Coordinates of C-alpha atoms in Angstrom, one line a residue:
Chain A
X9 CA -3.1 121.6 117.5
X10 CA -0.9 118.9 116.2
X11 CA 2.9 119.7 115.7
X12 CA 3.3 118.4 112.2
X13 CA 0.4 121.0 111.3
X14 CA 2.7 123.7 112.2
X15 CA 5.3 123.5 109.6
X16 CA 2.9 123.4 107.0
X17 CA 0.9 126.1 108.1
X18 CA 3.8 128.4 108.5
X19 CA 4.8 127.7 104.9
X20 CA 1.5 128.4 103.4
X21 CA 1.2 131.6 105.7
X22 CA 4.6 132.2 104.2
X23 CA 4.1 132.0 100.4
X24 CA 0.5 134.0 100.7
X25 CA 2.7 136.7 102.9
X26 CA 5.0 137.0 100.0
X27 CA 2.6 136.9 97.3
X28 CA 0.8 139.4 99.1
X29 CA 3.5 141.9 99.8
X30 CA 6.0 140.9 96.1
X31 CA 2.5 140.6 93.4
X32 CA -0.8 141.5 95.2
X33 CA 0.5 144.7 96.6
X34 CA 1.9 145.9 92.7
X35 CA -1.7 146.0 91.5
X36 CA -3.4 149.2 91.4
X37 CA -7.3 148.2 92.9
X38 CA -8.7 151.9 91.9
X39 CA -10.3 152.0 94.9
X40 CA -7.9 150.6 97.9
X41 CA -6.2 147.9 97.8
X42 CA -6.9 144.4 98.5
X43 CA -5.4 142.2 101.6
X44 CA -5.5 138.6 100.0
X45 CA -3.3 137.3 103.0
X46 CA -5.7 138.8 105.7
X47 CA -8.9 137.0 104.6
X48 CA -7.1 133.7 103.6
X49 CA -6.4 133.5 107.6
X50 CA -9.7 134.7 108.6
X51 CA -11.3 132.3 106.2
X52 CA -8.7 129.6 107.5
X53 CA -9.4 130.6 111.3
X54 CA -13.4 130.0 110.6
X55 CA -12.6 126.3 109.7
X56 CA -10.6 126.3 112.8
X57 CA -11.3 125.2 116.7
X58 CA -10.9 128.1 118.7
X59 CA -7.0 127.3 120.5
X60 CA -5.9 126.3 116.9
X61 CA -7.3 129.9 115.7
X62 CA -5.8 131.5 118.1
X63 CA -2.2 130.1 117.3
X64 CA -2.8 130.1 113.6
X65 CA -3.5 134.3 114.3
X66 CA -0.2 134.6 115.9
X67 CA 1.7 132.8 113.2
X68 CA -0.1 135.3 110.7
X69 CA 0.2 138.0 112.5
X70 CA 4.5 137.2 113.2
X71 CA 4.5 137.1 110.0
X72 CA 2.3 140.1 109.1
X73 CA 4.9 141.9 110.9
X74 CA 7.6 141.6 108.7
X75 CA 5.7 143.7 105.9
X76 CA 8.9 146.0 105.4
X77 CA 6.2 149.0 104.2
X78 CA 4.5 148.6 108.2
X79 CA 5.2 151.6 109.7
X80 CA 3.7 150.3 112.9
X81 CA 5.2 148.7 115.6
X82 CA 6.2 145.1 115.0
X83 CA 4.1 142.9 116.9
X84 CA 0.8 144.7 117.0
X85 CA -0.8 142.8 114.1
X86 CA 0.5 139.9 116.0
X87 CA -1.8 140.7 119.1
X88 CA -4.8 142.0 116.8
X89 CA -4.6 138.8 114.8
X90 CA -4.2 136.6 118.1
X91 CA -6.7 138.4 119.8
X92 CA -9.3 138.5 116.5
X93 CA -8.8 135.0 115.1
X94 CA -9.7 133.8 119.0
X95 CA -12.8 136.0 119.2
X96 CA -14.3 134.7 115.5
X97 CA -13.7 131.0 116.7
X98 CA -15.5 131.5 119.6
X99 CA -18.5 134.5 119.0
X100 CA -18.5 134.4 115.3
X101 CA -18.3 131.0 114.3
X102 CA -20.0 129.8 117.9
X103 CA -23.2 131.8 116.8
X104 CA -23.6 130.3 113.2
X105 CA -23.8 126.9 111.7
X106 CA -21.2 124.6 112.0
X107 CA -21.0 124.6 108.0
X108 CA -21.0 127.9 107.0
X109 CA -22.6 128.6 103.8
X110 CA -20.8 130.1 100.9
X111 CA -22.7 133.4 101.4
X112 CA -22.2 133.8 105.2
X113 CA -18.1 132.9 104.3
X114 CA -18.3 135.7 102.1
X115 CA -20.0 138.0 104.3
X116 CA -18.3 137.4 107.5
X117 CA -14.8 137.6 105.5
X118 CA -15.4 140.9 104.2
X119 CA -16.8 142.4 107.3
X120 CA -13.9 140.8 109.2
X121 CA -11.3 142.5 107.0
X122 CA -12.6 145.6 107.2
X123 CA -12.8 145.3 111.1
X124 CA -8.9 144.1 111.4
X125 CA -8.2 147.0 109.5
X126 CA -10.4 149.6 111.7
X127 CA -8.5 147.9 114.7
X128 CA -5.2 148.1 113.1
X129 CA -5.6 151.6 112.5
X130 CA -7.1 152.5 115.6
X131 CA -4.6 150.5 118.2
X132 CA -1.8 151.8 116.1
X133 CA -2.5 155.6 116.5
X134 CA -3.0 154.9 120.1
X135 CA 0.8 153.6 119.8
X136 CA 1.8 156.8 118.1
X137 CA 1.7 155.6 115.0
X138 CA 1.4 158.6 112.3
X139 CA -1.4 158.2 110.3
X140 CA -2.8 159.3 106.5
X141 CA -5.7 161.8 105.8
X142 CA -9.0 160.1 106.9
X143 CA -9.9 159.7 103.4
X144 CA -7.4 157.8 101.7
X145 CA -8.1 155.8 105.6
X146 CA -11.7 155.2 104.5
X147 CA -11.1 154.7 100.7
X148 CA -8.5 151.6 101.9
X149 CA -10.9 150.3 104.3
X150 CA -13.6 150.2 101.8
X151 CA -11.9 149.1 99.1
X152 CA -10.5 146.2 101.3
X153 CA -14.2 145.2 102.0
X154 CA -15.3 145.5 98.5
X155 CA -12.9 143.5 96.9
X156 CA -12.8 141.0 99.8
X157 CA -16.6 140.6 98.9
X158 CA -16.0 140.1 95.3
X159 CA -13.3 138.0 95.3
X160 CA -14.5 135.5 97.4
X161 CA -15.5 133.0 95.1
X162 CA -12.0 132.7 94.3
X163 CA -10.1 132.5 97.4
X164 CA -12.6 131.1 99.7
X165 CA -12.4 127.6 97.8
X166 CA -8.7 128.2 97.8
X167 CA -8.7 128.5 101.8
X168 CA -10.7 125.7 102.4
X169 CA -8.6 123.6 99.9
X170 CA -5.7 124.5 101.9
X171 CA -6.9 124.0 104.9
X172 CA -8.2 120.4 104.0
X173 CA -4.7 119.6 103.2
X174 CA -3.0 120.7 106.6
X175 CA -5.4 118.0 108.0
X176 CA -3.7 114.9 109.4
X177 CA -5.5 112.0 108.4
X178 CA -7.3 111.6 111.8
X179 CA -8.3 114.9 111.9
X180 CA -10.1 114.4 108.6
Chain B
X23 CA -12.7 118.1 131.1
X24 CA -14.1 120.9 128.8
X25 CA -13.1 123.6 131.3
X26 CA -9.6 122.8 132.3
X27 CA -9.4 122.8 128.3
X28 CA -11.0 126.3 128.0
X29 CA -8.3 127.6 130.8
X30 CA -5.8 126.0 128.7
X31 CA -6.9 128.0 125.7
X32 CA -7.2 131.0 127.8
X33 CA -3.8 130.4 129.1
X34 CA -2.5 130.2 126.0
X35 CA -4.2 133.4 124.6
X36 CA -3.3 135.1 127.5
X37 CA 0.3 134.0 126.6
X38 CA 0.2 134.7 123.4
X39 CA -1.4 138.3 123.9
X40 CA 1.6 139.3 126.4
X41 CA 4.1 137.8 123.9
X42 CA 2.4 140.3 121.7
X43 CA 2.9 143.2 123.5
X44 CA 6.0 142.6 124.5
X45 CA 7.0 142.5 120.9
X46 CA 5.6 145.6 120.7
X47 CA 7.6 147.0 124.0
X48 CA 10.5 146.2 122.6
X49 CA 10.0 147.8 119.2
X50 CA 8.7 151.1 120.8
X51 CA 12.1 151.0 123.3
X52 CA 14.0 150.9 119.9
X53 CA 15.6 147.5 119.6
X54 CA 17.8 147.3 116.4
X55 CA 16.9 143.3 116.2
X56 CA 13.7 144.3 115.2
X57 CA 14.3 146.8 112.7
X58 CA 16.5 144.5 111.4
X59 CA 13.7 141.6 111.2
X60 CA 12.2 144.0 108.5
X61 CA 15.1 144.4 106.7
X62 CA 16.1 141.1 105.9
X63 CA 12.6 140.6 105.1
X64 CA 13.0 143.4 102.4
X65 CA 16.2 141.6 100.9
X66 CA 14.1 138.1 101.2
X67 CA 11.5 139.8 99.3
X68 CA 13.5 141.5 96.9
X69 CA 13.6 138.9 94.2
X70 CA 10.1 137.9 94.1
X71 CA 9.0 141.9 94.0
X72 CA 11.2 142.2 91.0
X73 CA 9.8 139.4 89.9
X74 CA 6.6 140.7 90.0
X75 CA 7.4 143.6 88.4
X76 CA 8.5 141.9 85.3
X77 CA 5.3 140.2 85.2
X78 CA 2.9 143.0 86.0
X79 CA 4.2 145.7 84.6
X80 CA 3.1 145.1 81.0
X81 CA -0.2 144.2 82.8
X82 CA -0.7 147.2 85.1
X83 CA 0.7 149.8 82.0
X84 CA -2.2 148.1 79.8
X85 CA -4.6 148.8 82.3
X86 CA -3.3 152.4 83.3
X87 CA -3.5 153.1 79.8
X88 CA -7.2 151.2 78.9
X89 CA -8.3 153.9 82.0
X90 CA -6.1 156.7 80.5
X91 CA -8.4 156.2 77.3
X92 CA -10.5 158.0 76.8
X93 CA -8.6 161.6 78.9
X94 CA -5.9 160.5 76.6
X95 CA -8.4 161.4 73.5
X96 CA -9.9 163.7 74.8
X97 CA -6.6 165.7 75.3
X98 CA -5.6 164.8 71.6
X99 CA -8.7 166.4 70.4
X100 CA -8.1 168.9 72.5
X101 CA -4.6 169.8 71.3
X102 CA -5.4 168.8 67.4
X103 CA -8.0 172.3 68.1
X104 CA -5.5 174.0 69.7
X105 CA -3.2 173.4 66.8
X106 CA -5.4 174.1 64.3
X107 CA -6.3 177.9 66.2
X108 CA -2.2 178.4 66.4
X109 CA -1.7 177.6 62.9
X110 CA -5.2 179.7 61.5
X111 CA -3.4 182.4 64.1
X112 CA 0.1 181.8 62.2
X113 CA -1.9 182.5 58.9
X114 CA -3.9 185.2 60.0
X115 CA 0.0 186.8 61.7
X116 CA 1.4 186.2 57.9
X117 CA -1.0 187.4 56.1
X118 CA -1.2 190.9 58.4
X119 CA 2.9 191.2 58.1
X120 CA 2.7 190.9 54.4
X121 CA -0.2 193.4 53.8
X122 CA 1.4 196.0 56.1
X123 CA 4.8 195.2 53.9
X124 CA 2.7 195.7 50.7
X125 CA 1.0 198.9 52.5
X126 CA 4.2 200.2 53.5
X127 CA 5.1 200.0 49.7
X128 CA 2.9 201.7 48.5
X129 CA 2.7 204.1 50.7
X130 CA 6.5 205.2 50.1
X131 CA 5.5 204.7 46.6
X132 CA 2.9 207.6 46.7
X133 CA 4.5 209.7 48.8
X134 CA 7.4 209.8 46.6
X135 CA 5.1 210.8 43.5
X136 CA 3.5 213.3 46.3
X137 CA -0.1 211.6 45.3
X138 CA -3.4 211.8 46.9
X139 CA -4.2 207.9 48.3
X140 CA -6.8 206.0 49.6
X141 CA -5.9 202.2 50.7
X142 CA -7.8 199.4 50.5
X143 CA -7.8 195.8 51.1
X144 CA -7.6 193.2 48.1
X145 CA -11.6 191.4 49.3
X146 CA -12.0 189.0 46.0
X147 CA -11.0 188.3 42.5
X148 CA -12.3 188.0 39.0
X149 CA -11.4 185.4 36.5
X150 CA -10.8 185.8 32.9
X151 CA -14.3 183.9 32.6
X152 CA -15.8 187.0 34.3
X153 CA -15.9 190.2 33.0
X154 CA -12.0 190.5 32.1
X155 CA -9.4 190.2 35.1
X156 CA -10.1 192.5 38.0
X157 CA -9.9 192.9 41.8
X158 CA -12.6 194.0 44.0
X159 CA -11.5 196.3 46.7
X160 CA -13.3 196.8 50.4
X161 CA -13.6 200.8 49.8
X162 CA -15.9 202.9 47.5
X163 CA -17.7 206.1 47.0
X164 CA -17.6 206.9 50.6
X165 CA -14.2 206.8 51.3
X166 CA -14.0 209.2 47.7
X167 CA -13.3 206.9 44.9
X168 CA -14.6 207.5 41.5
X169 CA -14.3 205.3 38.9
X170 CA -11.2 206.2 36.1
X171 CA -8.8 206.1 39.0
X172 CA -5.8 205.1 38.6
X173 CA -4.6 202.0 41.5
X174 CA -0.9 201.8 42.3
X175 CA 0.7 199.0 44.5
X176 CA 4.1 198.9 45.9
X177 CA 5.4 198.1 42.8
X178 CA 3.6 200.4 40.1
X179 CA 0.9 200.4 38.5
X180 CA -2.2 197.8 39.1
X181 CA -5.1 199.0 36.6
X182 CA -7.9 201.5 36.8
X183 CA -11.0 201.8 38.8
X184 CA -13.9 199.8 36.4
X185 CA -17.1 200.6 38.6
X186 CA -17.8 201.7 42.3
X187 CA -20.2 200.7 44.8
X188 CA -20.5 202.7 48.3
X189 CA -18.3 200.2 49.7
X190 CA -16.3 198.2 47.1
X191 CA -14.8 198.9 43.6
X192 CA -14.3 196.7 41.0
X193 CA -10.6 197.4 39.3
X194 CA -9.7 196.7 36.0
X195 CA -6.1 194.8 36.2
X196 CA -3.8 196.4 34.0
X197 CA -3.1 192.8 32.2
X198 CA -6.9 193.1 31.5
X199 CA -7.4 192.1 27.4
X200 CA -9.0 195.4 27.3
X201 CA -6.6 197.5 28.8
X202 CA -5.0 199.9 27.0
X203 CA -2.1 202.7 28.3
X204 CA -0.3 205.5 27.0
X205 CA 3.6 205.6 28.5
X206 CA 7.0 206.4 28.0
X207 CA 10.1 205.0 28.2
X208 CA 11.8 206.3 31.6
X209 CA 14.6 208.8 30.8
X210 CA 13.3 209.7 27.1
X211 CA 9.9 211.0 25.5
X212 CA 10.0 208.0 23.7
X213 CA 6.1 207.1 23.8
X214 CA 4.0 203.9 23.0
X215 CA 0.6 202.0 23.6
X216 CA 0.7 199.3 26.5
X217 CA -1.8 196.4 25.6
X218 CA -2.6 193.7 28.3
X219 CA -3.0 190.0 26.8
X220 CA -3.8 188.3 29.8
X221 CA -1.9 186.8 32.7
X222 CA 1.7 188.5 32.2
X223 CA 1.8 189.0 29.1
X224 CA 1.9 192.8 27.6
X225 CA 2.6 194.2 24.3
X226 CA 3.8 197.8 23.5
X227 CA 3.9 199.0 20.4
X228 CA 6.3 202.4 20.0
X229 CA 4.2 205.2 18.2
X230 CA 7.6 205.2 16.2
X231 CA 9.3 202.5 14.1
X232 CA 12.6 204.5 14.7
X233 CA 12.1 204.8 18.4
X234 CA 14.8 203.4 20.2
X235 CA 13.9 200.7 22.0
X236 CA 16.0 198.0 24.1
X237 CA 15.8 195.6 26.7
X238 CA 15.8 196.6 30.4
X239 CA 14.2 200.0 29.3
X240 CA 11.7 201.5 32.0
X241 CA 8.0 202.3 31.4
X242 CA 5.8 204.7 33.0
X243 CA 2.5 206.0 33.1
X244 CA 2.1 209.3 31.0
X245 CA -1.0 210.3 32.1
X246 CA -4.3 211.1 31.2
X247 CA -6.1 214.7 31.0
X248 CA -7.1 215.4 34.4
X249 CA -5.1 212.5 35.8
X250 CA -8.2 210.9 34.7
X251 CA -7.6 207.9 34.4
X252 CA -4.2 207.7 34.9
X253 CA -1.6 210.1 36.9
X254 CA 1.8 210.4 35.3
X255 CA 4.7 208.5 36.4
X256 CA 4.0 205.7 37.7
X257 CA 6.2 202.6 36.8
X258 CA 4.3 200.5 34.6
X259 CA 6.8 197.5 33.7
X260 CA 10.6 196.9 31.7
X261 CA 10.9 195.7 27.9
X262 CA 11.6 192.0 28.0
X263 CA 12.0 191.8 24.1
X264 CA 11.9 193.8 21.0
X265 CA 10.6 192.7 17.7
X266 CA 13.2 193.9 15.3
X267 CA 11.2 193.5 12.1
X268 CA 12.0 195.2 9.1
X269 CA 9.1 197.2 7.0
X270 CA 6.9 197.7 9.6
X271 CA 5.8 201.4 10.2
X272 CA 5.8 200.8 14.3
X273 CA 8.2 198.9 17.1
X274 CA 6.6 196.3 18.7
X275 CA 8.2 194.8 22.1
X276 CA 7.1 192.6 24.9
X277 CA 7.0 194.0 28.6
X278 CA 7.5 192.4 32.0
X279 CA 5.2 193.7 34.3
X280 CA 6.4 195.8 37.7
X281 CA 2.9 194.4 39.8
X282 CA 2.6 190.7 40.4
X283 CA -1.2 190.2 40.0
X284 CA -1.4 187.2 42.2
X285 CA 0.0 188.1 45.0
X286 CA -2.0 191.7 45.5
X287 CA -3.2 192.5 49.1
X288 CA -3.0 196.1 49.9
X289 CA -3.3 198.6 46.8
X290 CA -4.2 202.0 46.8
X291 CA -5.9 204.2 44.5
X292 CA -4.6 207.9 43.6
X293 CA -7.5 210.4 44.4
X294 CA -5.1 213.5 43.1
X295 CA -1.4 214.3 42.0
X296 CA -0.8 216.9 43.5
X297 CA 2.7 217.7 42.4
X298 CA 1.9 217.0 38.5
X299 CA 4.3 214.9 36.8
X300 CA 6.8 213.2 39.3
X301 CA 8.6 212.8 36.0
X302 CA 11.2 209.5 36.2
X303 CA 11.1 210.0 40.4
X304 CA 9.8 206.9 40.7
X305 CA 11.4 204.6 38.5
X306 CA 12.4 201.5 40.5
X307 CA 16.3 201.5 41.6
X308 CA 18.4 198.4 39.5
X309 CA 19.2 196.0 42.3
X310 CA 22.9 196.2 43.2
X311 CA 25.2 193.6 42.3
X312 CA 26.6 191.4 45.3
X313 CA 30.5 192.5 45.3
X314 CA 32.3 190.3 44.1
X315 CA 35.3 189.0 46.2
X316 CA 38.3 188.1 44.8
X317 CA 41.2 186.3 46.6
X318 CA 44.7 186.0 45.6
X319 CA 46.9 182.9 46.6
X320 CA 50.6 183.2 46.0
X321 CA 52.0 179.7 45.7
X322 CA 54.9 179.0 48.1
X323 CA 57.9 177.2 45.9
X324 CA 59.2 174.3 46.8
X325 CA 62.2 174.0 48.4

């Protein structure tokens, strides 16, 4: 990855960090919530080579990891995302076209997000992490996919936009 | 080419991984940097939370309450019936406390006079359009009422039984057009003719011009042969006015009646006297003047 990518990518991981956790977290979904921060870097890492992926996951997930509501153990959304971001470069986006239609975007965003969170969940009770009742567990996890799926017309075009803009001239 | 780049990417996830879990090490072993990390993330997030609340508060309240709809009315219409039953209850509690008062009346009433009752609800009412003003009771021949009967209320006298069914009775009101009654004037044999006029209006005319008459003076029933259909005694009303005119052969006054006609509930109707004449035992007490309370103040002289 080029070094004058990084700053920029730490400040848009930044600002979606706090508008995730200061305005998208104050709206009551009905059914979950909705993780716009989590599938704006899976939809970033799809555009991304694999070793670029893999760093942009670790930024997110540092950064995840200052949610002051986690409960968890800081740094364990820093290995999922490291270690999720590198398998969707490589599998995921390996195994489908190089342009991804809007559709497949949409679909492997929402599946991802509700995967992250399953792994979230899962390695974090393993870490002694205390953990709800498994209904409110599989009303967030659903609700997460659902309004990942729906809202993707809106902040899939906003990814790629993004995205587009951390390009160095070359790269473009 | 390619692969020394691939082990460089899995060098560097390898890397990254362990820096990963070693993150997590040293959270789990309980180093305060890390908790602190979270901390000043809280204050650096303060601002733009509040922020948010400003915003979306107006927002998420219009949208709590757009959901809260429809229970919301639901629960209005829900207490609106409640309220409705509670007040129809309150009536219903009212109306029970004042007919027991009335029943308690006349009750005390008859017992004093030593008569022979039978009480009855107040079901319905005639107008003057009708045939004259009456009542309609909810007993009748089977509970032993005859018509000719004379019907008392707490207060006195209410009017006659007109006609009987097996379970109502129609009762002539004593202000009645048609109604006609002997009395006499409480504490004297003074005797007259007690006309109704409709509403409270009631005219007795003294059987003498040189009876005499004033204002305040009591009237009672005095009875019919075979109590039939009046008993004796009972308080009929108190002379409001008295026509003072000269020449005529008879005294004429107006009367205030004892019974308030609109406001009848509970009556009962006298089956027998069975002590005879209560004679002036019944005549209603004069209320008692409040005392009066004076107070003396003794000026203190100047000095």
């Amino acid at each position: 990855m080029n070094i004058a990518r990084i700053p920029y990518i730490l400040l848009t991981l930044s600002g979606f960090f706090i508008l995730q956790e200061g305005f998208i977290n104050r709206i009551n979904f009905f059914i979950g919530g909705f993780s716009l921060y989590l599938v704006f870097v899976i939809a970033w890492t799809l555009q991304e080579e694999p070793s670029n992926a893999m760093l942009i996951g670790f930024f997110a997930g540092f950064i995840a990891d200052f949610s002051p509501t986690l409960e968890s153990p800081f740094g364990l959304w820093t290995l999922i995302l490291t270690g999720f971001c590198y398998f969707l470069a490589t599998t995921v986006r390996g195994n489908l076209d190089p342009q991804l239609s809007p559709l497949q975007m949409t679909l492997v965003t929402a599946s991802s997000s509700a995967v992250l969170l399953l792994l979230f969940i899962l390695i974090g009770a393993i870490l002694g992490q205390e953990l709800s009742s498994i209904s409110i567990l599989i009303s967030e996890v659903i609700g997460n996919t659902l309004w990942s799926f729906v809202l993707a017309p809106i902040y899939i075009p906003l990814t790629i936009k993004f995205y587009q803009f951390s390009l160095t001239a070359r790269e473009r | 080419m390619t692969t020394k780049r691939t082990n460089r990417t899995r060098l560097l996830l390898v890397s990254l991984l362990v820096t990963s879990l070693f993150l997590i090490t040293l959270d789990l072993r309980g180093l305060s940097v890390v908790s602190s990390l979270r901390t000043a993330a809280q204050s650096a997030l303060t601002p733009f939370q509040s922020l948010s609340t400003a915003i979306l508060s107006p927002i998420s309240n219009f949208l709590d309450n757009l959901s809260g709809l429809r229970s919301a009315q639901n629960r209005v219409a829900e207490l609106e019936r409640e309220n409705q039953e509670l007040r129809n209850t309150n009536i219903l509690n009212e109306n029970v406390v004042g007919e027991l008062k009335q029943l308690k009346g006349v009750l005390d009433l008859a017992g004093r006079a030593k008569y022979k009752t039978i009480s009855a609800r107040v079901i319905g009412k005639g107008g003057t359009a009708t045939i004259g003003e009456t009542i309609i009771i909810d007993k009748g021949s089977a509970s032993g009422i005859s018509t000719d009967m004379t019907v008392i209320s707490e207060n006195g006298l209410v009017g006659v039984v007109k006609s009987v069914s097996n379970s109502a009775s129609i009762i002539m009101l004593m202000s009645d057009p048609n109604f006609r009654l002997g009395v006499r004037v409480a504490g004297s044999q003074l005797m007259g003719i007690l006309s109704g006029e409709g509403g409270d209006n009631f005219s007795l005319q003294m059987l003498s011009a040189s009876s005499d008459l004033s204002v305040g003076d009591v009237l009672l029933s005095r009875g019919s042969s075979g109590d039939k259909p009046f008993v004796p005694g009972v308080p009929v009303g108190r002379v409001s006015f008295v026509e003072n005119s000269l020449g005529q052969l008879t005294k004429k006054a107006k009367v205030e009646p004892y019974v308030d006609f609109n406001s009848l509930g509970v009556v009962s109707v006298v089956l027998e006297s069975i002590a005879g004449d209560p004679g002036d035992a019944l005549v209603p007490k004069a209320p008692r003047p409040a005392p009066t309370i004076t107070v003396f103040v003794t000026p203190t002289p100047n000095e």
